[in-house]
Amino acid sequence: MSNSVNDIFIGEYSWVNPNALIGEGTKIGRFCVIEEG
């Protein structure tokens, strides 16, 4: 699932997994940045 971030964040955020593990918090962190800016 190393490419999961790329699959989710192609240009814009597609969705956020509410069940994401702490290890996958990276995509949530990016989501926050994109959503905020």
Short mmCIF file of N, CA and C in Angstrom, two decimals:
data_model
loop_
_atom_site.label_atom_id
_atom_site.label_comp_id
_atom_site.label_asym_id
_atom_site.label_seq_id
_atom_site.Cartn_x
_atom_site.Cartn_y
_atom_site.Cartn_z
N MET A 1 0.85 -1.20 0.00
CA MET A 1 0.00 0.00 0.00
C MET A 1 0.88 1.25 0.00
N SER A 2 2.11 1.09 -0.47
CA SER A 2 3.02 2.23 -0.51
C SER A 2 2.53 3.27 -1.51
N ASN A 3 1.83 2.81 -2.54
CA ASN A 3 1.35 3.73 -3.57
C ASN A 3 -0.04 4.26 -3.28
N SER A 4 -0.60 3.89 -2.13
CA SER A 4 -1.96 4.31 -1.81
C SER A 4 -2.05 5.82 -1.76
N VAL A 5 -1.00 6.48 -1.28
CA VAL A 5 -1.02 7.94 -1.18
C VAL A 5 -1.10 8.54 -2.57
N ASN A 6 -0.31 8.01 -3.50
CA ASN A 6 -0.33 8.53 -4.86
C ASN A 6 -1.69 8.30 -5.51
N ASP A 7 -2.26 7.14 -5.26
CA ASP A 7 -3.56 6.82 -5.85
C ASP A 7 -4.64 7.76 -5.32
N ILE A 8 -4.53 8.12 -4.06
CA ILE A 8 -5.55 8.96 -3.44
C ILE A 8 -5.33 10.43 -3.76
N PHE A 9 -4.06 10.84 -3.83
CA PHE A 9 -3.78 12.26 -4.03
C PHE A 9 -3.23 12.54 -5.41
N ILE A 10 -4.02 12.27 -6.43
CA ILE A 10 -3.61 12.61 -7.79
C ILE A 10 -4.28 13.94 -8.13
N GLY A 11 -3.55 15.02 -8.00
CA GLY A 11 -4.10 16.34 -8.29
C GLY A 11 -4.89 16.86 -7.11
N GLU A 12 -5.92 16.17 -6.71
CA GLU A 12 -6.75 16.61 -5.59
C GLU A 12 -7.02 15.43 -4.67
N TYR A 13 -7.46 15.71 -3.47
CA TYR A 13 -7.78 14.62 -2.55
C TYR A 13 -9.08 13.97 -3.03
N SER A 14 -9.11 12.66 -3.00
CA SER A 14 -10.29 11.94 -3.46
C SER A 14 -11.17 11.55 -2.29
N TRP A 15 -10.56 11.00 -1.26
CA TRP A 15 -11.35 10.60 -0.09
C TRP A 15 -10.41 10.36 1.07
N VAL A 16 -10.95 10.34 2.26
CA VAL A 16 -10.14 10.08 3.44
C VAL A 16 -10.70 8.87 4.16
N ASN A 17 -9.84 7.93 4.48
CA ASN A 17 -10.28 6.72 5.15
C ASN A 17 -10.38 6.96 6.65
N PRO A 18 -11.56 7.02 7.22
CA PRO A 18 -11.75 7.27 8.64
C PRO A 18 -11.12 6.17 9.49
N ASN A 19 -10.89 5.02 8.87
CA ASN A 19 -10.30 3.89 9.59
C ASN A 19 -8.80 3.80 9.34
N ALA A 20 -8.22 4.84 8.75
CA ALA A 20 -6.79 4.80 8.43
C ALA A 20 -5.97 4.62 9.70
N LEU A 21 -4.91 3.85 9.57
CA LEU A 21 -4.04 3.62 10.71
C LEU A 21 -3.13 4.83 10.92
N ILE A 22 -2.51 4.90 12.08
CA ILE A 22 -1.60 6.01 12.36
C ILE A 22 -0.49 6.04 11.31
N GLY A 23 -0.08 4.88 10.87
CA GLY A 23 0.96 4.80 9.84
C GLY A 23 0.50 5.42 8.54
N GLU A 24 -0.81 5.44 8.32
CA GLU A 24 -1.34 6.01 7.09
C GLU A 24 -1.80 7.45 7.31
N GLY A 25 -1.42 8.00 8.43
CA GLY A 25 -1.82 9.37 8.74
C GLY A 25 -1.27 10.37 7.73
N THR A 26 -0.30 9.93 6.93
CA THR A 26 0.30 10.83 5.94
C THR A 26 -0.76 11.35 4.98
N LYS A 27 -1.62 10.45 4.51
CA LYS A 27 -2.63 10.89 3.55
C LYS A 27 -3.63 11.82 4.21
N ILE A 28 -3.89 11.58 5.50
CA ILE A 28 -4.80 12.48 6.20
C ILE A 28 -4.13 13.84 6.38
N GLY A 29 -2.83 13.82 6.67
CA GLY A 29 -2.10 15.07 6.84
C GLY A 29 -2.12 15.87 5.54
N ARG A 30 -1.94 15.18 4.42
CA ARG A 30 -1.98 15.87 3.13
C ARG A 30 -3.38 16.39 2.87
N PHE A 31 -4.36 15.60 3.25
CA PHE A 31 -5.75 16.02 3.06
C PHE A 31 -5.99 17.33 3.79
N CYS A 32 -5.48 17.42 5.02
CA CYS A 32 -5.66 18.62 5.82
C CYS A 32 -5.02 19.81 5.13
N VAL A 33 -3.84 19.61 4.58
CA VAL A 33 -3.12 20.70 3.92
C VAL A 33 -3.88 21.15 2.68
N ILE A 34 -4.34 20.19 1.89
CA ILE A 34 -5.07 20.52 0.66
C ILE A 34 -6.39 21.19 1.00
N GLU A 35 -7.07 20.65 2.00
CA GLU A 35 -8.37 21.20 2.37
C GLU A 35 -8.21 22.62 2.91
N GLU A 36 -7.13 22.82 3.66
CA GLU A 36 -6.91 24.11 4.31
C GLU A 36 -6.46 25.15 3.28
N GLY A 37 -5.63 24.74 2.32
CA GLY A 37 -5.10 25.70 1.37
C GLY A 37 -5.65 25.46 0.00
#
